[in-house]
Amino acid sequence: MMFAQLLLVAAIVGMSQSDPLADLERLALFALMVAFASATQDIVIDAFRIESAPVKMQAALAAAYQVGYRSAMIVATAGALTIAAWIEPNSDSYSLMSWQTAYLVMAGLMSIGILTTLFSSEPAVETKEVDEKEAELKVKFAARYPKVVAASLSWLYTASVLPFIDFFKRYGRSAILILLLISCYRISDIVMGIMANVFYVDMGFSKTEIATLSKIYGLIMTLVGAGAGGLLIARYGTMKILFLGAFLVAVTNLLFAYQAMIGYNISFLTFAISVDNFSAGIATAAFIAYLSSLTSSGYSATQYALLSSIMLLFPKFVAGFSGAYIDAYDYVSFFIAASLIGFPVLGLIMLVQKYAPNPSLNEQAESEPSDVRKETSA
């Protein structure tokens, strides 16, 4: 985590000292470093979150993660723009100094994460089984390769191959069902979301209105939804709220179909965005908690990286045809279709709950007092 954060600071400072008008390649190189370091930090933080608390706490941590992530997005976008505008308030042209200052401030804000890392303790993880397998592999490879090469190969195999083997070993054939659910869970909101801003513009809303509704009402309701999702998961369990979140996301797309029918209406758009983001907050909190429960001790980083990557592949592919669909038909039928493709996910959730029980969630249920289990069941 510290390595990724320091690399991020260096890369952002490097971007601040790059003039895209004079040396675009240099700016692109530092931007690539930012992408690499930020992706690394995301995966490590997910592993830290999963390993730092038991399954029953993952819902609360998922909600907290969303609050921090969404807040940081506002600071890094609107905040950077505000700083650049403050440095050169009357400039209508590109100003290198204003953007250099904005990027340096963003690099300085990384000190919050660095200090947090310094004051955080390494999670206590049971790695006995993993260490034993790595030691066995080291002995096996040592018979064929030099000692240094054998150690490197055993570590690489343990870190990159064994997590996949462990996942399929624990879930067997039902692993395919789980991966199918993961790859489809967010299809409804991603397919709809990719055309949202274009839709707002076509309906006649101004940039200021779009920014205000999306960044203020949308953000607030997402955070409220994430908090509500965490509370609901703690009360009713992950799978039930996973189902609720998928249902709400699919249904709320119909609000935008109605918006397309009535056209420009600021009050209804405020309502639609608020409800949609609230539903997305619940769904995302439940989904993050579910993905976290699928990982096993010692392999959390690699397995979570795999699962979180799979969840976007198919939805993004389908979303790529959204514009063509709207050109061929219209917004009303598009949003209705975006809603309908979300309902098969509900069937997948029920199939997974029946045929692919999650050991971690079962352990959580068994750890609760009997009266709590009876009350929840009722």
CSV table of N, CA and C in Angstrom, one decimal, residues 211-223 270 273-274 277-278:
chain,number,residue,atom,x,y,z
A,211,ALA,N,-24.6,18.8,-13.8
A,211,ALA,CA,-23.5,18.7,-12.8
A,211,ALA,C,-24.1,18.8,-11.4
A,212,THR,N,-25.1,19.7,-11.2
A,212,THR,CA,-25.7,19.9,-9.9
A,212,THR,C,-26.4,18.7,-9.5
A,213,LEU,N,-27.2,18.1,-10.3
A,213,LEU,CA,-28.0,17.0,-10.0
A,213,LEU,C,-27.2,15.7,-9.8
A,214,SER,N,-26.2,15.5,-10.7
A,214,SER,CA,-25.4,14.3,-10.7
A,214,SER,C,-24.4,14.4,-9.5
A,215,LYS,N,-23.7,15.5,-9.4
A,215,LYS,CA,-22.7,15.6,-8.4
A,215,LYS,C,-23.1,15.9,-7.0
A,216,ILE,N,-24.3,16.5,-6.8
A,216,ILE,CA,-24.8,16.9,-5.5
A,216,ILE,C,-25.8,15.9,-5.0
A,217,TYR,N,-27.0,15.9,-5.7
A,217,TYR,CA,-28.1,15.0,-5.3
A,217,TYR,C,-27.6,13.5,-5.5
A,218,GLY,N,-27.0,13.3,-6.7
A,218,GLY,CA,-26.6,11.9,-7.0
A,218,GLY,C,-25.6,11.4,-6.0
A,219,LEU,N,-24.6,12.2,-5.6
A,219,LEU,CA,-23.6,11.8,-4.7
A,219,LEU,C,-24.2,11.6,-3.3
A,220,ILE,N,-25.0,12.5,-2.8
A,220,ILE,CA,-25.6,12.4,-1.5
A,220,ILE,C,-26.4,11.1,-1.4
A,221,MET,N,-27.2,10.9,-2.4
A,221,MET,CA,-28.1,9.7,-2.4
A,221,MET,C,-27.3,8.4,-2.5
A,222,THR,N,-26.2,8.4,-3.2
A,222,THR,CA,-25.4,7.2,-3.3
A,222,THR,C,-24.8,6.9,-1.9
A,223,LEU,N,-24.3,7.9,-1.2
A,223,LEU,CA,-23.7,7.7,0.1
A,223,LEU,C,-24.8,7.3,1.1
A,270,THR,N,-34.6,15.2,-10.9
A,270,THR,CA,-34.1,15.2,-9.5
A,270,THR,C,-34.5,14.0,-8.8
A,273,ILE,N,-32.9,10.7,-10.5
A,273,ILE,CA,-31.4,10.6,-10.2
A,273,ILE,C,-31.3,10.2,-8.7
A,274,SER,N,-32.0,10.8,-7.8
A,274,SER,CA,-31.9,10.5,-6.4
A,274,SER,C,-32.3,9.1,-6.1
A,277,ASN,N,-29.6,6.6,-7.7
A,277,ASN,CA,-28.3,6.6,-7.0
A,277,ASN,C,-28.5,5.9,-5.6
A,278,PHE,N,-29.6,6.2,-5.0
A,278,PHE,CA,-29.9,5.5,-3.7
A,278,PHE,C,-29.9,4.0,-3.9
